[in-house]
Amino acid sequence: MTAVPPFLDAGPDGVAEDLAAAYALVHTFDTDRSGPPPGNPHAEFAALRHRGPVHRSTLEDVLTGARVPGTPGTPAWHVVSYQAVDQVLRDERDFSSSAYADSMGRVVGRSFLEMDGAEHRAWRNALHGGFHRQAVTEQRSRVRRSVDARLRALADQGGGDLVGDLAFPVALTTIAGIIGFPPGTRIGTLYTWAVGLLDDADGKIATAVAEWLGTPSAWPARSLVGRLLRHEGPVIGTGPELLPTVRLLLSTGTEPPFRSLATLMYAVLSDPALLETARAGERGATAVIQECWRWECPLTWVLRRCSADTDLCGARLREGDLVCVNLASANRDESRWADADRLDIHRRPLPHLAMGTGPHICLGRHLAALEAGEILAGLARMAPPVGPDRPALDTDGIEGRGFRSPRRLILRW
């Protein structure tokens, strides 16, 4: 295999430092973006649901929750009920993912996130071999070793931050390995560049990765890049043309997963009964994971753009209209779940929308479930749920608006 570009080669001792530096940038961005922790947006979303399923708004009002006087804003529809959100996500004919061209597309380039129809299906089919349930199961031992090693290190030093020292590195190292980056690569540097937190003004990173992608022998055949480079469909392209997809996979394979892992750990460490249920077996662990995803999905909104004039739950939307689809609100719709604000693993299981649905349902949902299961298993082995040896948890709880998760989970043995 071709060597890693020199400035992206951390060596065996530099990866941990690179990951820590990357998370420091993420944490700083979260703090700077959010300022003082905002109030719980779920009360606001509930009030909107009581008024109706679909609302005229602006993109700025939706994303910040605060109207700025004297500014017109970007007109947008805010979709908040389960029925309306489900309808939008299933209908790619009238609701196009091309809306991402003006947001994620500006950061990573044109990727399959903003594609629809046959073009989008071609990309998903090409990537499916690395994300279907059986392929993901093959990653279990790798994820388990990573989780156990990090938990042991935390226990040996008396504790640490489960977000920065466990959830973030597990999510990033897992997706980086599946993409095909070899051990020793500065994947923290690549991640912060992929999401736009690291400036690449001279294009050094983009150029190096593009040249790397132009060398098929550098990528394992079963890696995601290896599969794409050997795919025969003309839609996919080759070499440097895969750069936006690699950036997208690093981004979406790390940020929502590490946040959902953080929320899961917060839930089970705050309620010993949940950890006991997860400890009892796979069925219990699955119930805990799915209910946590419903209760607090990591990503509040996804975007769509109307491809034609259409009706949505009584609202008349016009071609070109921007649509903000509120997954968090849909997952707490009182018409679907009784006492929806309460985390209750004993409620009758119903499909939720934390992973989306329809043509753009999360490609990495099986991987996210596996990571969550291994995190639960690791905590169950390391952290007695009750008694004097139970570790102490220090956290401010779940925060944020667009991305929701604990910013810190300090566990002390």
CSV table of C-alpha atoms in Angstrom, one decimal, residues 32-229:
chain,number,residue,atom,x,y,z
A,32,ASP,CA,-18.6,29.6,20.9
A,33,ARG,CA,-21.6,28.7,18.7
A,34,SER,CA,-24.0,28.2,21.6
A,35,GLY,CA,-22.7,30.7,24.1
A,36,PRO,CA,-24.6,30.3,27.4
A,37,PRO,CA,-26.5,27.0,27.3
A,38,PRO,CA,-29.9,27.7,25.7
A,39,GLY,CA,-33.2,26.6,27.3
A,40,ASN,CA,-34.7,23.2,26.4
A,41,PRO,CA,-36.0,23.6,22.8
A,42,HIS,CA,-38.5,20.7,23.2
A,43,ALA,CA,-41.0,23.0,25.0
A,44,GLU,CA,-40.9,25.4,22.0
A,45,PHE,CA,-41.3,22.5,19.6
A,46,ALA,CA,-44.3,21.2,21.6
A,47,ALA,CA,-46.0,24.6,21.4
A,48,LEU,CA,-45.5,24.6,17.6
A,49,ARG,CA,-47.0,21.1,17.3
A,50,HIS,CA,-50.1,22.2,19.3
A,51,ARG,CA,-50.6,25.0,16.8
A,52,GLY,CA,-50.2,22.8,13.7
A,53,PRO,CA,-47.9,20.4,11.9
A,54,VAL,CA,-46.3,23.0,9.4
A,55,HIS,CA,-45.4,26.6,10.0
A,56,ARG,CA,-44.1,29.5,7.9
A,57,SER,CA,-40.9,30.8,9.4
A,58,THR,CA,-37.3,31.8,8.4
A,59,LEU,CA,-34.2,29.6,8.4
A,60,GLU,CA,-32.7,32.0,11.0
A,61,ASP,CA,-35.7,31.7,13.4
A,62,VAL,CA,-35.7,27.9,13.1
A,63,LEU,CA,-32.0,27.4,13.7
A,64,THR,CA,-31.6,30.0,16.5
A,65,GLY,CA,-35.1,30.3,18.0
A,66,ALA,CA,-34.6,34.0,18.2
A,67,ARG,CA,-36.1,36.5,15.7
A,68,VAL,CA,-33.7,39.4,15.0
A,69,PRO,CA,-35.8,42.6,14.6
A,70,GLY,CA,-35.4,44.4,11.3
A,71,THR,CA,-34.0,41.5,9.4
A,72,PRO,CA,-36.1,39.7,6.8
A,73,GLY,CA,-34.4,36.3,7.1
A,74,THR,CA,-34.5,33.4,4.7
A,75,PRO,CA,-38.1,32.2,4.2
A,76,ALA,CA,-38.5,28.5,5.2
A,77,TRP,CA,-41.2,26.1,6.4
A,78,HIS,CA,-40.8,24.4,9.8
A,79,VAL,CA,-42.2,20.9,9.8
A,80,VAL,CA,-42.8,19.6,13.4
A,81,SER,CA,-45.3,16.7,13.5
A,82,TYR,CA,-44.5,13.1,13.0
A,83,GLN,CA,-46.9,12.7,10.2
A,84,ALA,CA,-45.6,15.7,8.2
A,85,VAL,CA,-42.0,14.9,8.8
A,86,ASP,CA,-42.5,11.3,7.7
A,87,GLN,CA,-44.3,12.4,4.6
A,88,VAL,CA,-41.5,14.8,3.6
A,89,LEU,CA,-38.7,12.3,4.2
A,90,ARG,CA,-40.4,9.6,2.1
A,91,ASP,CA,-41.2,11.9,-0.8
A,92,GLU,CA,-38.0,12.7,-2.8
A,93,ARG,CA,-40.1,13.7,-5.8
A,94,ASP,CA,-41.6,16.8,-4.2
A,95,PHE,CA,-39.0,17.3,-1.5
A,96,SER,CA,-35.4,17.4,-2.8
A,97,SER,CA,-32.2,17.0,-0.8
A,98,SER,CA,-30.6,19.5,-3.2
A,99,ALA,CA,-31.2,22.0,-0.3
A,100,TYR,CA,-27.8,20.9,1.1
A,101,ALA,CA,-26.0,22.5,-1.8
A,102,ASP,CA,-26.1,25.8,0.1
A,103,SER,CA,-24.9,24.4,3.4
A,104,MET,CA,-22.9,21.2,3.5
A,105,GLY,CA,-22.2,21.5,-0.1
A,106,ARG,CA,-20.3,24.7,0.5
A,107,VAL,CA,-18.0,22.9,3.0
A,108,VAL,CA,-17.5,19.4,1.5
A,109,GLY,CA,-18.4,19.9,-2.1
A,110,ARG,CA,-21.2,18.1,-4.1
A,111,SER,CA,-21.8,14.8,-2.4
A,112,PHE,CA,-24.5,12.2,-2.4
A,113,LEU,CA,-26.1,14.0,0.5
A,114,GLU,CA,-27.6,16.5,-1.9
A,115,MET,CA,-28.5,14.1,-4.7
A,116,ASP,CA,-31.9,12.5,-5.5
A,117,GLY,CA,-33.3,9.7,-7.6
A,118,ALA,CA,-31.1,7.4,-9.6
A,119,GLU,CA,-28.0,9.4,-8.9
A,120,HIS,CA,-28.4,9.1,-5.2
A,121,ARG,CA,-29.3,5.4,-5.4
A,122,ALA,CA,-26.2,4.7,-7.4
A,123,TRP,CA,-24.0,6.1,-4.6
A,124,ARG,CA,-25.9,4.3,-1.9
A,125,ASN,CA,-25.7,1.0,-3.8
A,126,ALA,CA,-21.9,1.5,-4.2
A,127,LEU,CA,-21.5,2.2,-0.4
A,128,HIS,CA,-24.0,-0.4,0.8
A,129,GLY,CA,-21.4,-3.2,0.9
A,130,GLY,CA,-19.6,-1.4,3.8
A,131,PHE,CA,-22.7,-0.5,5.8
A,132,HIS,CA,-25.2,-3.4,5.6
A,133,ARG,CA,-25.8,-5.3,8.8
A,134,GLN,CA,-23.4,-8.2,8.2
A,135,ALA,CA,-20.6,-6.0,7.1
A,136,VAL,CA,-21.0,-3.8,10.2
A,137,THR,CA,-21.0,-6.9,12.4
A,138,GLU,CA,-17.4,-7.6,11.2
A,139,GLN,CA,-16.4,-4.3,12.9
A,140,ARG,CA,-17.5,-5.5,16.3
A,141,SER,CA,-14.2,-6.8,17.6
A,142,ARG,CA,-12.4,-3.6,16.5
A,143,VAL,CA,-15.0,-1.4,18.2
A,144,ARG,CA,-15.0,-3.5,21.3
A,145,ARG,CA,-11.2,-3.3,21.6
A,146,SER,CA,-11.3,0.4,21.2
A,147,VAL,CA,-14.1,0.9,23.8
A,148,ASP,CA,-12.4,-1.4,26.4
A,149,ALA,CA,-9.0,0.1,25.9
A,150,ARG,CA,-10.3,3.7,26.4
A,151,LEU,CA,-12.4,2.7,29.4
A,152,ARG,CA,-9.4,1.0,31.0
A,153,ALA,CA,-7.3,4.0,30.4
A,154,LEU,CA,-9.9,6.2,32.1
A,155,ALA,CA,-10.2,3.9,35.0
A,156,ASP,CA,-6.4,3.7,35.4
A,157,GLN,CA,-6.2,7.5,35.6
A,158,GLY,CA,-9.2,7.7,38.0
A,159,GLY,CA,-11.7,9.1,35.4
A,160,GLY,CA,-12.1,11.5,32.6
A,161,ASP,CA,-14.5,13.0,30.0
A,162,LEU,CA,-16.6,10.2,28.4
A,163,VAL,CA,-17.4,12.6,25.5
A,164,GLY,CA,-13.9,13.6,24.5
A,165,ASP,CA,-12.0,10.5,25.7
A,166,LEU,CA,-14.5,7.8,24.6
A,167,ALA,CA,-17.5,8.8,22.4
A,168,PHE,CA,-15.6,11.1,20.0
A,169,PRO,CA,-12.5,8.9,19.4
A,170,VAL,CA,-14.5,5.7,19.1
A,171,ALA,CA,-16.8,7.2,16.5
A,172,LEU,CA,-14.0,8.8,14.5
A,173,THR,CA,-11.5,5.9,14.5
A,174,THR,CA,-14.3,3.5,13.5
A,175,ILE,CA,-15.5,5.4,10.5
A,176,ALA,CA,-11.9,6.3,9.5
A,177,GLY,CA,-11.0,2.6,9.5
A,178,ILE,CA,-14.1,1.7,7.4
A,179,ILE,CA,-13.3,4.5,4.9
A,180,GLY,CA,-9.8,2.9,4.6
A,181,PHE,CA,-7.4,5.3,6.3
A,182,PRO,CA,-4.5,3.2,7.7
A,183,PRO,CA,-3.5,3.2,11.4
A,184,GLY,CA,-1.2,6.1,12.2
A,185,THR,CA,-3.1,8.6,10.0
A,186,ARG,CA,-3.9,12.0,11.5
A,187,ILE,CA,-7.6,11.3,11.3
A,188,GLY,CA,-8.3,14.1,13.8
A,189,THR,CA,-6.7,16.6,11.4
A,190,LEU,CA,-8.7,15.1,8.5
A,191,TYR,CA,-11.9,15.3,10.4
A,192,THR,CA,-11.6,18.9,11.5
A,193,TRP,CA,-10.7,19.8,7.9
A,194,ALA,CA,-13.6,17.7,6.5
A,195,VAL,CA,-16.1,19.7,8.6
A,196,GLY,CA,-14.5,23.1,8.0
A,197,LEU,CA,-13.1,23.7,11.5
A,198,LEU,CA,-9.5,23.5,10.2
A,199,ASP,CA,-8.4,26.0,7.6
A,200,ASP,CA,-6.7,24.6,4.6
A,201,ALA,CA,-5.9,27.9,2.9
A,202,ASP,CA,-3.0,26.6,0.9
A,203,GLY,CA,-5.0,23.5,-0.2
A,204,LYS,CA,-2.3,21.2,1.2
A,205,ILE,CA,-4.7,18.7,2.8
A,206,ALA,CA,-7.2,18.7,-0.1
A,207,THR,CA,-4.4,18.2,-2.6
A,208,ALA,CA,-2.8,15.4,-0.6
A,209,VAL,CA,-6.0,13.5,-0.1
A,210,ALA,CA,-7.0,13.9,-3.8
A,211,GLU,CA,-3.7,12.5,-4.9
A,212,TRP,CA,-4.1,9.7,-2.4
A,213,LEU,CA,-7.5,8.9,-3.8
A,214,GLY,CA,-5.9,8.7,-7.3
A,215,THR,CA,-3.8,5.7,-6.1
A,216,PRO,CA,-6.2,2.7,-6.0
A,217,SER,CA,-3.5,0.5,-4.5
A,218,ALA,CA,-3.4,2.6,-1.4
A,219,TRP,CA,-6.9,1.5,-0.3
A,220,PRO,CA,-8.0,-1.9,0.9
A,221,ALA,CA,-10.5,-3.5,-1.5
A,222,ARG,CA,-13.1,-3.9,1.3
A,223,SER,CA,-12.8,-0.3,2.5
A,224,LEU,CA,-15.4,2.3,1.4
A,225,VAL,CA,-12.9,4.1,-0.8
A,226,GLY,CA,-11.7,0.7,-2.2
A,227,ARG,CA,-15.3,-0.1,-3.1
A,228,LEU,CA,-15.9,3.2,-4.7
A,229,LEU,CA,-12.6,3.1,-6.7
